[in-house]
Coordinates of N, CA and C in Angstrom, one line a residue:
X1 N 2.2 -13.9 -7.4 CA 3.4 -13.3 -6.8 C 3.2 -13.4 -5.3
X2 N 4.2 -13.8 -4.6 CA 4.1 -14.0 -3.1 C 4.6 -12.7 -2.5
X3 N 4.1 -12.4 -1.3 CA 4.4 -11.2 -0.5 C 5.9 -11.1 -0.3
X4 N 6.6 -12.3 -0.1 CA 8.0 -12.3 0.1 C 8.8 -11.7 -1.1
X5 N 8.2 -11.7 -2.3 CA 8.8 -11.2 -3.5 C 8.7 -9.7 -3.6
X6 N 8.0 -9.0 -2.7 CA 7.7 -7.6 -2.7 C 8.6 -6.9 -1.7
X7 N 8.9 -5.6 -2.0 CA 9.6 -4.8 -1.0 C 8.6 -3.9 -0.3
X8 N 8.4 -4.1 1.0 CA 7.5 -3.3 1.7 C 8.0 -1.9 2.0
X9 N 7.3 -0.9 1.6 CA 7.7 0.5 1.7 C 7.2 1.2 2.9
X10 N 6.1 0.6 3.5 CA 5.4 1.3 4.6 C 5.1 0.3 5.7
X11 N 4.6 0.8 6.8 CA 4.2 -0.1 7.9 C 5.2 -0.2 9.0
X12 N 6.4 0.4 8.8 CA 7.5 0.3 9.7 C 7.2 1.2 11.0
X13 N 6.4 2.2 10.8 CA 6.1 3.1 11.9 C 4.8 2.7 12.6
X14 N 4.2 1.6 12.3 CA 2.9 1.3 12.9 C 1.8 2.2 12.4
X15 N 1.2 2.8 13.3 CA 0.1 3.7 12.9 C -1.2 3.3 13.4
X16 N -2.2 4.2 13.3 CA -3.5 3.9 14.0 C -4.3 2.7 13.3
X17 N -3.9 2.3 12.1 CA -4.7 1.3 11.4 C -3.9 0.0 11.4
X18 N -2.8 -0.1 12.2 CA -1.9 -1.3 12.1 C -2.1 -2.3 13.2
X19 N -2.2 -3.5 12.8 CA -2.3 -4.7 13.7 C -1.8 -5.9 13.0
X20 N -0.6 -6.3 13.3 CA 0.1 -7.4 12.6 C 0.3 -7.1 11.1
X21 N -0.2 -7.9 10.2 CA 0.0 -7.6 8.8 C -1.2 -7.1 8.1
X22 N -2.2 -6.6 8.8 CA -3.4 -6.1 8.2 C -3.4 -4.6 8.0
X23 N -2.2 -4.0 8.1 CA -2.1 -2.5 8.0 C -2.3 -2.1 6.5
X24 N -2.8 -0.9 6.2 CA -2.7 -0.4 4.9 C -1.2 -0.3 4.6
X25 N -0.8 -0.8 3.4 CA 0.6 -0.7 3.0 C 0.8 -0.5 1.6
X26 N 2.0 -0.1 1.2 CA 2.4 0.0 -0.2 C 3.7 -0.9 -0.4
X27 N 3.7 -1.7 -1.4 CA 4.8 -2.6 -1.7 C 5.3 -2.2 -3.1
X28 N 6.6 -2.5 -3.4 CA 7.2 -2.3 -4.7 C 7.5 -3.7 -5.3
X29 N 7.2 -3.9 -6.5 CA 7.6 -5.1 -7.2 C 9.0 -5.1 -7.8
X30 N 9.5 -6.2 -8.2 CA 10.8 -6.3 -8.8 C 10.8 -5.5 -10.1
X31 N 9.7 -5.3 -10.8 CA 9.7 -4.5 -12.0 C 9.5 -3.0 -11.8
X32 N 9.3 -2.6 -10.5 CA 9.2 -1.2 -10.2 C 7.8 -0.7 -10.1
X33 N 6.8 -1.6 -10.2 CA 5.4 -1.1 -10.0 C 5.0 -1.3 -8.6
X34 N 3.8 -0.8 -8.2 CA 3.4 -0.8 -6.8 C 2.2 -1.7 -6.6
X35 N 2.1 -2.3 -5.4 CA 1.0 -3.0 -5.0 C 0.5 -2.3 -3.7
X36 N -0.8 -2.0 -3.7 CA -1.4 -1.4 -2.5 C -2.3 -2.3 -1.7
X37 N -2.2 -2.2 -0.4 CA -3.0 -3.0 0.5 C -3.8 -2.0 1.3
X38 N -5.1 -2.1 1.3 CA -5.9 -1.2 2.1 C -7.4 -1.7 2.2
X39 N -8.2 -0.9 2.8 CA -9.6 -1.3 2.9 C -10.3 -1.2 1.6
X40 N -11.1 -2.2 1.3 CA -11.9 -2.2 0.0 C -12.8 -1.0 0.0
X41 N -12.8 -0.3 -1.1 CA -13.7 0.9 -1.3 C -14.8 0.6 -2.3
X42 N -16.0 1.1 -2.1 CA -17.1 1.0 -3.0 C -17.4 2.3 -3.6
X43 N -16.5 3.2 -3.8 CA -16.7 4.5 -4.4 C -17.3 4.5 -5.7
X44 N -16.9 3.5 -6.5 CA -17.5 3.2 -7.8 C -17.1 1.8 -8.2
X45 N -17.7 1.3 -9.3 CA -17.4 -0.1 -9.8 C -16.3 0.0 -10.8
X46 N -15.1 -0.5 -10.5 CA -14.0 -0.5 -11.4 C -14.2 -1.5 -12.5
X47 N -13.4 -1.4 -13.6 CA -13.5 -2.4 -14.7 C -13.1 -3.8 -14.2
X48 N -13.5 -4.8 -14.9 CA -13.2 -6.1 -14.6 C -11.7 -6.3 -14.5
X49 N -11.2 -7.0 -13.5 CA -9.8 -7.2 -13.2 C -9.1 -6.2 -12.4
X50 N -9.9 -5.1 -12.0 CA -9.3 -4.1 -11.2 C -10.1 -4.0 -9.9
X51 N -9.5 -3.4 -8.9 CA -10.2 -3.2 -7.6 C -9.8 -1.8 -7.0
X52 N -10.6 -1.3 -6.1 CA -10.4 -0.1 -5.4 C -10.0 -0.3 -4.0
X53 N -9.0 0.3 -3.5 CA -8.7 0.3 -2.1 C -8.5 1.7 -1.5
X54 N -8.7 1.9 -0.3 CA -8.5 3.2 0.4 C -7.2 3.1 1.1
X55 N -6.3 4.1 0.9 CA -5.0 4.2 1.6 C -5.0 5.5 2.4
X56 N -4.8 5.4 3.7 CA -4.7 6.7 4.5 C -3.5 7.6 4.0
X57 N -3.7 8.8 4.1 CA -2.7 9.8 3.7 C -1.3 9.5 4.3
X58 N -1.3 9.2 5.6 CA 0.0 8.9 6.3 C 0.8 7.8 5.6
X59 N 0.1 6.8 5.0 CA 0.8 5.7 4.4 C 1.4 6.2 3.1
X60 N 0.7 7.1 2.3 CA 1.3 7.6 1.1 C 2.5 8.5 1.4
X61 N 2.4 9.3 2.5 CA 3.5 10.1 2.9 C 4.7 9.3 3.3
X62 N 4.5 8.2 4.0 CA 5.6 7.3 4.3 C 6.2 6.6 3.1
X63 N 5.4 6.3 2.1 CA 5.9 5.8 0.8 C 6.8 6.7 0.1
X64 N 6.4 8.0 0.1 CA 7.3 9.0 -0.6 C 8.6 9.1 0.2
X65 N 8.6 9.1 1.5 CA 9.8 9.2 2.3 C 10.7 8.0 2.0
X66 N 10.1 6.8 2.0 CA 10.8 5.5 1.8 C 11.5 5.5 0.4
X67 N 10.9 6.1 -0.6 CA 11.4 6.2 -1.9 C 12.4 7.3 -2.1
X68 N 12.5 8.3 -1.1 CA 13.4 9.4 -1.2 C 12.9 10.4 -2.2
X69 N 11.6 10.5 -2.5 CA 11.1 11.5 -3.5 C 10.9 12.8 -2.9

């Protein structure tokens, strides 16, 4: 899946962690699921095929506002 196929829900307000396209972000897919972009976390080892990322609270709040929840 290409980034162009996703709807970017966050990152429009910049933020302290934002520089070009390396900001923590949340995207929505055409099927309604979400893709998260953030710093890799080593909090625990996830199952094969999964990964952990850290998303700042302000990005999650922005996601909720973008979705109108």
